[in-house]
mmCIF file of C-alpha atoms in Angstrom:
data_model
loop_
_atom_site.group_PDB
_atom_site.id
_atom_site.type_symbol
_atom_site.label_atom_id
_atom_site.label_comp_id
_atom_site.label_asym_id
_atom_site.label_seq_id
_atom_site.Cartn_x
_atom_site.Cartn_y
_atom_site.Cartn_z
ATOM 1 C CA MET A 1046 -44.077 -91.307 26.194
ATOM 2 C CA ARG A 1047 -42.625 -91.710 22.708
ATOM 3 C CA THR A 1048 -39.502 -93.576 23.765
ATOM 4 C CA LEU A 1049 -37.934 -96.630 22.161
ATOM 5 C CA ILE A 1050 -35.310 -98.576 24.093
ATOM 6 C CA ILE A 1051 -33.304 -101.091 22.067
ATOM 7 C CA LEU A 1052 -31.302 -103.796 23.834
ATOM 8 C CA ARG A 1053 -28.444 -104.525 21.443
ATOM 9 C CA GLY A 1054 -25.900 -107.275 21.878
ATOM 10 C CA PRO A 1055 -24.890 -110.830 21.053
ATOM 11 C CA LYS A 1056 -27.041 -113.795 21.985
ATOM 12 C CA GLY A 1057 -26.415 -114.727 25.620
ATOM 13 C CA SER A 1058 -25.261 -111.264 26.696
ATOM 14 C CA GLY A 1059 -27.975 -111.045 29.379
ATOM 15 C CA ARG A 1060 -30.687 -109.010 27.671
ATOM 16 C CA ALA A 1061 -33.553 -111.330 28.654
ATOM 17 C CA GLU A 1062 -32.414 -111.362 32.275
ATOM 18 C CA TYR A 1063 -32.190 -107.568 32.212
ATOM 19 C CA ILE A 1064 -35.801 -107.238 31.043
ATOM 20 C CA GLN A 1065 -36.977 -109.484 33.886
ATOM 21 C CA LYS A 1066 -34.823 -107.690 36.468
ATOM 22 C CA MET A 1067 -36.119 -104.274 35.434
ATOM 23 C CA GLY A 1068 -39.762 -105.389 35.113
ATOM 24 C CA LEU A 1069 -39.881 -104.317 31.452
ATOM 25 C CA ASP A 1070 -41.632 -107.391 30.064
ATOM 26 C CA PRO A 1071 -45.065 -105.695 29.609
ATOM 27 C CA TRP A 1072 -43.461 -103.203 27.198
ATOM 28 C CA SER A 1073 -41.122 -105.673 25.513
ATOM 29 C CA ILE A 1074 -41.103 -106.861 21.899
ATOM 30 C CA ASP A 1075 -38.597 -109.680 21.463
ATOM 31 C CA GLN A 1076 -37.887 -110.718 17.883
ATOM 32 C CA ARG A 1077 -36.847 -114.186 19.061
ATOM 33 C CA ARG A 1078 -40.247 -114.744 20.679
ATOM 34 C CA ILE A 1079 -41.961 -113.708 17.460
ATOM 35 C CA ALA A 1080 -39.833 -116.188 15.512
ATOM 36 C CA ASN A 1081 -40.747 -118.958 17.952
ATOM 37 C CA THR A 1082 -44.429 -118.077 17.606
ATOM 38 C CA ILE A 1083 -44.708 -118.215 13.824
ATOM 39 C CA SER A 1084 -42.092 -120.827 12.938
ATOM 40 C CA GLU A 1085 -40.286 -123.877 14.282
ATOM 41 C CA PRO A 1086 -36.580 -124.746 14.253
ATOM 42 C CA ILE A 1087 -35.444 -127.379 11.792
ATOM 43 C CA GLN A 1088 -32.864 -130.133 12.185
ATOM 44 C CA THR A 1089 -29.691 -129.756 10.145
ATOM 45 C CA LEU A 1090 -27.576 -132.496 8.540
ATOM 46 C CA HIS A 1091 -25.241 -132.209 11.540
ATOM 47 C CA ASP A 1092 -28.073 -132.938 14.015
ATOM 48 C CA ASP A 1093 -28.170 -129.330 15.185
ATOM 49 C CA MET A 1094 -31.314 -127.252 15.498
ATOM 50 C CA ALA A 1095 -31.387 -124.151 13.316
ATOM 51 C CA ASP A 1096 -33.765 -121.365 12.372
ATOM 52 C CA ASP A 1097 -35.897 -122.164 9.365
ATOM 53 C CA PRO A 1098 -34.581 -119.758 6.681
ATOM 54 C CA ARG A 1099 -37.964 -119.848 4.931
ATOM 55 C CA SER A 1100 -39.547 -117.970 7.847
ATOM 56 C CA ARG A 1101 -37.098 -115.052 8.060
ATOM 57 C CA GLY A 1102 -39.115 -112.760 5.836
ATOM 58 C CA ALA A 1103 -42.306 -113.472 7.780
ATOM 59 C CA VAL A 1104 -40.558 -112.874 11.127
ATOM 60 C CA LYS A 1105 -39.142 -109.542 9.958
ATOM 61 C CA SER A 1106 -42.501 -108.432 8.559
ATOM 62 C CA ARG A 1107 -44.388 -109.424 11.727
ATOM 63 C CA THR A 1108 -41.815 -107.683 13.931
ATOM 64 C CA LEU A 1109 -41.946 -104.434 11.965
ATOM 65 C CA ASN A 1110 -45.751 -104.488 11.872
ATOM 66 C CA LEU A 1111 -45.986 -104.922 15.648
ATOM 67 C CA LEU A 1112 -43.506 -102.119 16.252
ATOM 68 C CA GLU A 1113 -45.287 -99.827 13.794
ATOM 69 C CA GLU A 1114 -48.558 -100.421 15.628
ATOM 70 C CA LYS A 1115 -46.893 -99.427 18.901
ATOM 71 C CA PHE A 1116 -45.314 -96.350 17.296
ATOM 72 C CA ARG A 1117 -48.673 -95.195 15.933
ATOM 73 C CA ARG A 1118 -50.059 -95.209 19.480
ATOM 74 C CA GLY A 1119 -47.021 -93.418 20.873
ATOM 75 C CA ALA A 1120 -46.391 -96.317 23.258
ATOM 76 C CA PHE A 1121 -43.272 -96.887 25.316
ATOM 77 C CA VAL A 1122 -41.387 -99.794 23.651
ATOM 78 C CA VAL A 1123 -38.477 -102.020 24.638
ATOM 79 C CA PHE A 1124 -37.192 -103.907 21.578
ATOM 80 C CA THR A 1125 -34.793 -106.850 21.581
ATOM 81 C CA PRO A 1126 -33.643 -107.702 18.047
ATOM 82 C CA SER A 1127 -32.497 -111.208 17.228
ATOM 83 C CA ASP A 1128 -28.758 -111.718 17.102
ATOM 84 C CA THR A 1129 -27.648 -113.141 13.753
ATOM 85 C CA GLY A 1130 -23.966 -113.112 14.584
ATOM 86 C CA ALA A 1131 -21.195 -111.057 13.043
ATOM 87 C CA PRO A 1132 -21.272 -110.717 9.248
ATOM 88 C CA LEU A 1133 -18.742 -112.650 7.201
ATOM 89 C CA SER A 1134 -16.983 -109.439 6.171
ATOM 90 C CA SER A 1135 -15.913 -106.603 8.474
ATOM 91 C CA SER A 1136 -17.210 -104.099 5.929
ATOM 92 C CA GLN A 1137 -20.747 -105.500 6.078
ATOM 93 C CA VAL A 1138 -23.625 -104.705 8.423
ATOM 94 C CA SER A 1139 -25.203 -107.694 10.146
ATOM 95 C CA VAL A 1140 -28.776 -108.737 9.378
ATOM 96 C CA SER A 1141 -29.863 -107.836 12.916
ATOM 97 C CA ASP A 1142 -28.338 -104.344 12.632
ATOM 98 C CA ARG A 1143 -30.012 -103.751 9.263
ATOM 99 C CA ILE A 1144 -33.370 -104.480 10.884
ATOM 100 C CA LEU A 1145 -32.401 -102.294 13.834
ATOM 101 C CA LEU A 1146 -31.613 -99.359 11.523
ATOM 102 C CA GLU A 1147 -34.964 -99.804 9.769
ATOM 103 C CA VAL A 1148 -36.754 -99.822 13.123
ATOM 104 C CA CYS A 1149 -34.943 -96.624 14.104
ATOM 105 C CA GLU A 1150 -36.003 -94.924 10.877
ATOM 106 C CA ARG A 1151 -39.651 -95.840 11.491
ATOM 107 C CA ALA A 1152 -39.436 -94.631 15.084
ATOM 108 C CA ARG A 1153 -37.907 -91.327 14.020
ATOM 109 C CA ARG A 1154 -40.776 -90.726 11.600
ATOM 110 C CA ARG A 1155 -43.090 -91.045 14.632
ATOM 111 C CA ARG A 1156 -40.976 -88.533 16.584
ATOM 112 C CA TYR A 1157 -39.575 -91.092 19.000
ATOM 113 C CA ASP A 1158 -36.588 -90.677 21.272
ATOM 114 C CA ILE A 1159 -34.389 -93.713 20.656
ATOM 115 C CA LEU A 1160 -32.118 -95.061 23.363
ATOM 116 C CA ILE A 1161 -29.777 -97.991 22.699
ATOM 117 C CA ILE A 1162 -28.396 -100.003 25.599
ATOM 118 C CA ASP A 1163 -25.321 -101.807 24.294
ATOM 119 C CA PHE A 1164 -24.663 -105.101 26.055
ATOM 120 C CA ALA A 1165 -21.466 -105.785 24.103
ATOM 121 C CA LYS A 1166 -19.275 -103.226 25.861
ATOM 122 C CA ASP A 1167 -18.931 -105.229 29.086
ATOM 123 C CA ALA A 1168 -19.688 -108.630 27.541
ATOM 124 C CA ASN A 1169 -17.748 -111.610 28.853
ATOM 125 C CA VAL A 1170 -16.984 -114.627 26.657
ATOM 126 C CA ASP A 1171 -17.277 -117.119 29.520
ATOM 127 C CA ALA A 1172 -20.589 -115.683 30.769
ATOM 128 C CA ILE A 1173 -22.082 -115.668 27.271
ATOM 129 C CA SER A 1174 -20.879 -119.216 26.654
ATOM 130 C CA ALA A 1175 -22.484 -120.386 29.903
ATOM 131 C CA ARG A 1176 -25.819 -118.735 29.020
ATOM 132 C CA ARG A 1177 -25.837 -120.261 25.548
ATOM 133 C CA LYS A 1178 -25.125 -123.736 26.910
ATOM 134 C CA ALA A 1179 -27.897 -123.386 29.491
ATOM 135 C CA ARG A 1180 -30.512 -122.805 26.788
ATOM 136 C CA PRO A 1181 -31.612 -124.904 23.830
ATOM 137 C CA SER A 1182 -29.121 -124.200 21.070
ATOM 138 C CA ILE A 1183 -30.673 -122.729 17.947
ATOM 139 C CA ILE A 1184 -28.013 -122.048 15.365
ATOM 140 C CA GLN A 1185 -28.330 -118.849 13.406
ATOM 141 C CA SER A 1186 -26.581 -118.408 10.086
ATOM 142 C CA PRO A 1187 -23.796 -117.440 9.871
ATOM 143 C CA GLU A 1188 -22.617 -119.034 13.147
ATOM 144 C CA THR A 1189 -19.555 -117.165 14.429
ATOM 145 C CA PRO A 1190 -17.284 -117.423 17.502
ATOM 146 C CA ILE A 1191 -18.444 -115.500 20.576
ATOM 147 C CA SER A 1192 -15.308 -113.354 20.621
ATOM 148 C CA ARG A 1193 -15.984 -112.276 17.039
ATOM 149 C CA ASP A 1194 -19.606 -111.456 17.858
ATOM 150 C CA ILE A 1195 -18.504 -109.242 20.761
ATOM 151 C CA ALA A 1196 -15.870 -107.529 18.612
ATOM 152 C CA TYR A 1197 -18.448 -106.799 15.915
ATOM 153 C CA TYR A 1198 -20.941 -105.226 18.285
ATOM 154 C CA ALA A 1199 -18.194 -103.108 19.856
ATOM 155 C CA ARG A 1200 -16.939 -101.660 16.539
ATOM 156 C CA PRO A 1201 -16.901 -97.849 16.585
ATOM 157 C CA ILE A 1202 -18.371 -97.775 13.065
ATOM 158 C CA ALA A 1203 -21.438 -99.658 14.304
ATOM 159 C CA ARG A 1204 -22.015 -97.061 17.026
ATOM 160 C CA GLU A 1205 -21.499 -94.256 14.501
ATOM 161 C CA GLN A 1206 -24.169 -95.729 12.212
ATOM 162 C CA LEU A 1207 -26.645 -95.858 15.082
ATOM 163 C CA ILE A 1208 -25.885 -92.300 16.183
ATOM 164 C CA ALA A 1209 -26.291 -91.132 12.587
ATOM 165 C CA ALA A 1210 -29.711 -92.835 12.588
ATOM 166 C CA GLY A 1211 -30.792 -90.551 15.440
ATOM 167 C CA CYS A 1212 -30.063 -92.909 18.339
ATOM 168 C CA ARG A 1213 -28.499 -92.157 21.692
ATOM 169 C CA VAL A 1214 -26.140 -94.966 22.669
ATOM 170 C CA LEU A 1215 -25.468 -95.439 26.377
ATOM 171 C CA SER A 1216 -21.877 -96.034 27.379
ATOM 172 C CA ALA A 1217 -22.942 -98.359 30.196
ATOM 173 C CA VAL A 1218 -25.917 -100.556 31.056
ATOM 174 C CA PRO A 1219 -28.019 -98.886 33.816
ATOM 175 C CA ALA A 1220 -27.784 -101.244 36.770
ATOM 176 C CA ALA A 1221 -30.900 -100.038 38.606
ATOM 177 C CA PHE A 1222 -34.445 -99.233 37.498
ATOM 178 C CA ASP A 1223 -34.201 -95.620 38.717
ATOM 179 C CA ALA A 1224 -31.026 -95.146 36.675
ATOM 180 C CA LEU A 1225 -32.781 -96.468 33.574
ATOM 181 C CA ILE A 1226 -35.840 -94.263 34.068
ATOM 182 C CA SER A 1227 -33.644 -91.187 34.519
ATOM 183 C CA GLU A 1228 -32.240 -91.859 31.043
ATOM 184 C CA VAL A 1229 -35.635 -91.947 29.331
ATOM 185 C CA MET A 1230 -37.553 -89.256 31.218
ATOM 186 C CA PRO A 1231 -37.624 -85.788 29.599
ATOM 187 C CA GLN A 1232 -34.973 -83.427 30.886
ATOM 188 C CA LYS A 1233 -36.199 -81.066 33.587
ATOM 189 C CA ILE A 1234 -35.752 -77.375 32.862
ATOM 190 C CA ASP A 1235 -35.379 -74.979 35.778
ATOM 191 C CA VAL A 1236 -37.403 -71.780 35.254
ATOM 192 C CA SER A 1237 -37.183 -70.527 38.842
ATOM 193 C CA HIS A 1238 -34.934 -67.652 37.729
ATOM 194 C CA CYS A 1239 -37.631 -66.298 35.377
ATOM 195 C CA GLN A 1240 -39.913 -63.452 36.485
ATOM 196 C CA ALA A 1241 -42.904 -64.871 34.594
ATOM 197 C CA VAL A 1242 -44.096 -68.019 32.872
ATOM 198 C CA VAL A 1243 -46.357 -67.740 29.819
ATOM 199 C CA ALA A 1244 -48.311 -70.893 28.954
ATOM 200 C CA ILE A 1245 -49.417 -71.020 25.312
ATOM 201 C CA GLY A 1246 -52.274 -73.385 24.525
ATOM 202 C CA ASP A 1247 -52.681 -75.547 21.435
ATOM 203 C CA ILE A 1248 -51.899 -73.445 18.349
ATOM 204 C CA HIS A 1249 -53.758 -75.692 15.871
ATOM 205 C CA GLY A 1250 -52.120 -73.992 12.909
ATOM 206 C CA TYR A 1251 -53.352 -70.463 13.703
ATOM 207 C CA SER A 1252 -50.066 -68.893 12.652
ATOM 208 C CA GLU A 1253 -51.422 -65.331 12.262
ATOM 209 C CA GLU A 1254 -52.573 -65.155 15.885
ATOM 210 C CA PHE A 1255 -49.341 -66.728 17.050
ATOM 211 C CA ASN A 1256 -47.218 -64.301 15.019
ATOM 212 C CA ARG A 1257 -49.140 -61.312 16.443
ATOM 213 C CA MET A 1258 -48.412 -62.552 19.923
ATOM 214 C CA ILE A 1259 -44.665 -62.650 19.308
ATOM 215 C CA ASP A 1260 -44.355 -59.577 17.036
ATOM 216 C CA ASN A 1261 -42.009 -57.890 19.464
ATOM 217 C CA GLY A 1262 -40.078 -61.040 20.256
ATOM 218 C CA PRO A 1263 -39.864 -62.897 23.553
ATOM 219 C CA VAL A 1264 -39.919 -60.866 26.738
ATOM 220 C CA LYS A 1265 -36.734 -60.940 28.775
ATOM 221 C CA ASN A 1266 -36.701 -63.137 31.892
ATOM 222 C CA THR A 1267 -39.894 -64.877 30.757
ATOM 223 C CA ALA A 1268 -40.303 -68.621 30.201
ATOM 224 C CA TYR A 1269 -42.654 -69.727 27.406
ATOM 225 C CA LEU A 1270 -44.416 -73.055 27.780
ATOM 226 C CA PHE A 1271 -46.017 -74.532 24.637
ATOM 227 C CA THR A 1272 -48.574 -77.255 25.333
ATOM 228 C CA GLY A 1273 -48.617 -78.819 21.859
ATOM 229 C CA ASP A 1274 -50.629 -79.129 18.625
ATOM 230 C CA PHE A 1275 -48.411 -76.795 16.626
ATOM 231 C CA VAL A 1276 -49.321 -77.961 13.096
#
């Protein structure tokens, strides 16, 4: 099933808990986990722990390589990009969204359906603050207030960029597993009103034979089912 689900939202918005609740961990690629695997946080002059900026290129490269490997196999993928906070300027795109757009472009080249679950729409400042305090604090640059992070993710222009990249953005987070699966499963088409169903096997590029078959156009009240291998 060539489907990519992206969990987009600010750090602490509940994406990790959602993956556990839905049982999606076996299909999950979390950019934060990759960063923790190949690098270590460093201590700042203010005694905070921060991401090592020297590892950012390696983390991005490793993340894209892992995703590309999944895309080549046509695997079902749930991707959680790292949150780098809102950009300093409202006209800019955040680092995490730039990576997200690149991932979407790669997925589209592999004919993936891309579904984005946006955790910013119903995000709560107090809940996010509590989650961040409950975990080891790793500062990401630039560090921005939670309210600004939420406002950035909720910008209409951000959604428009994702839709333009071929993504379908859900207006709400599916609360149950069945609701999530119904969003990613192919749409069912009712052919019960048709008088006949014609199943057409793999074409394998034999355009002349295919064209002869449809010389007179499709037959009325007939459903045509193509099984694949068109090129």
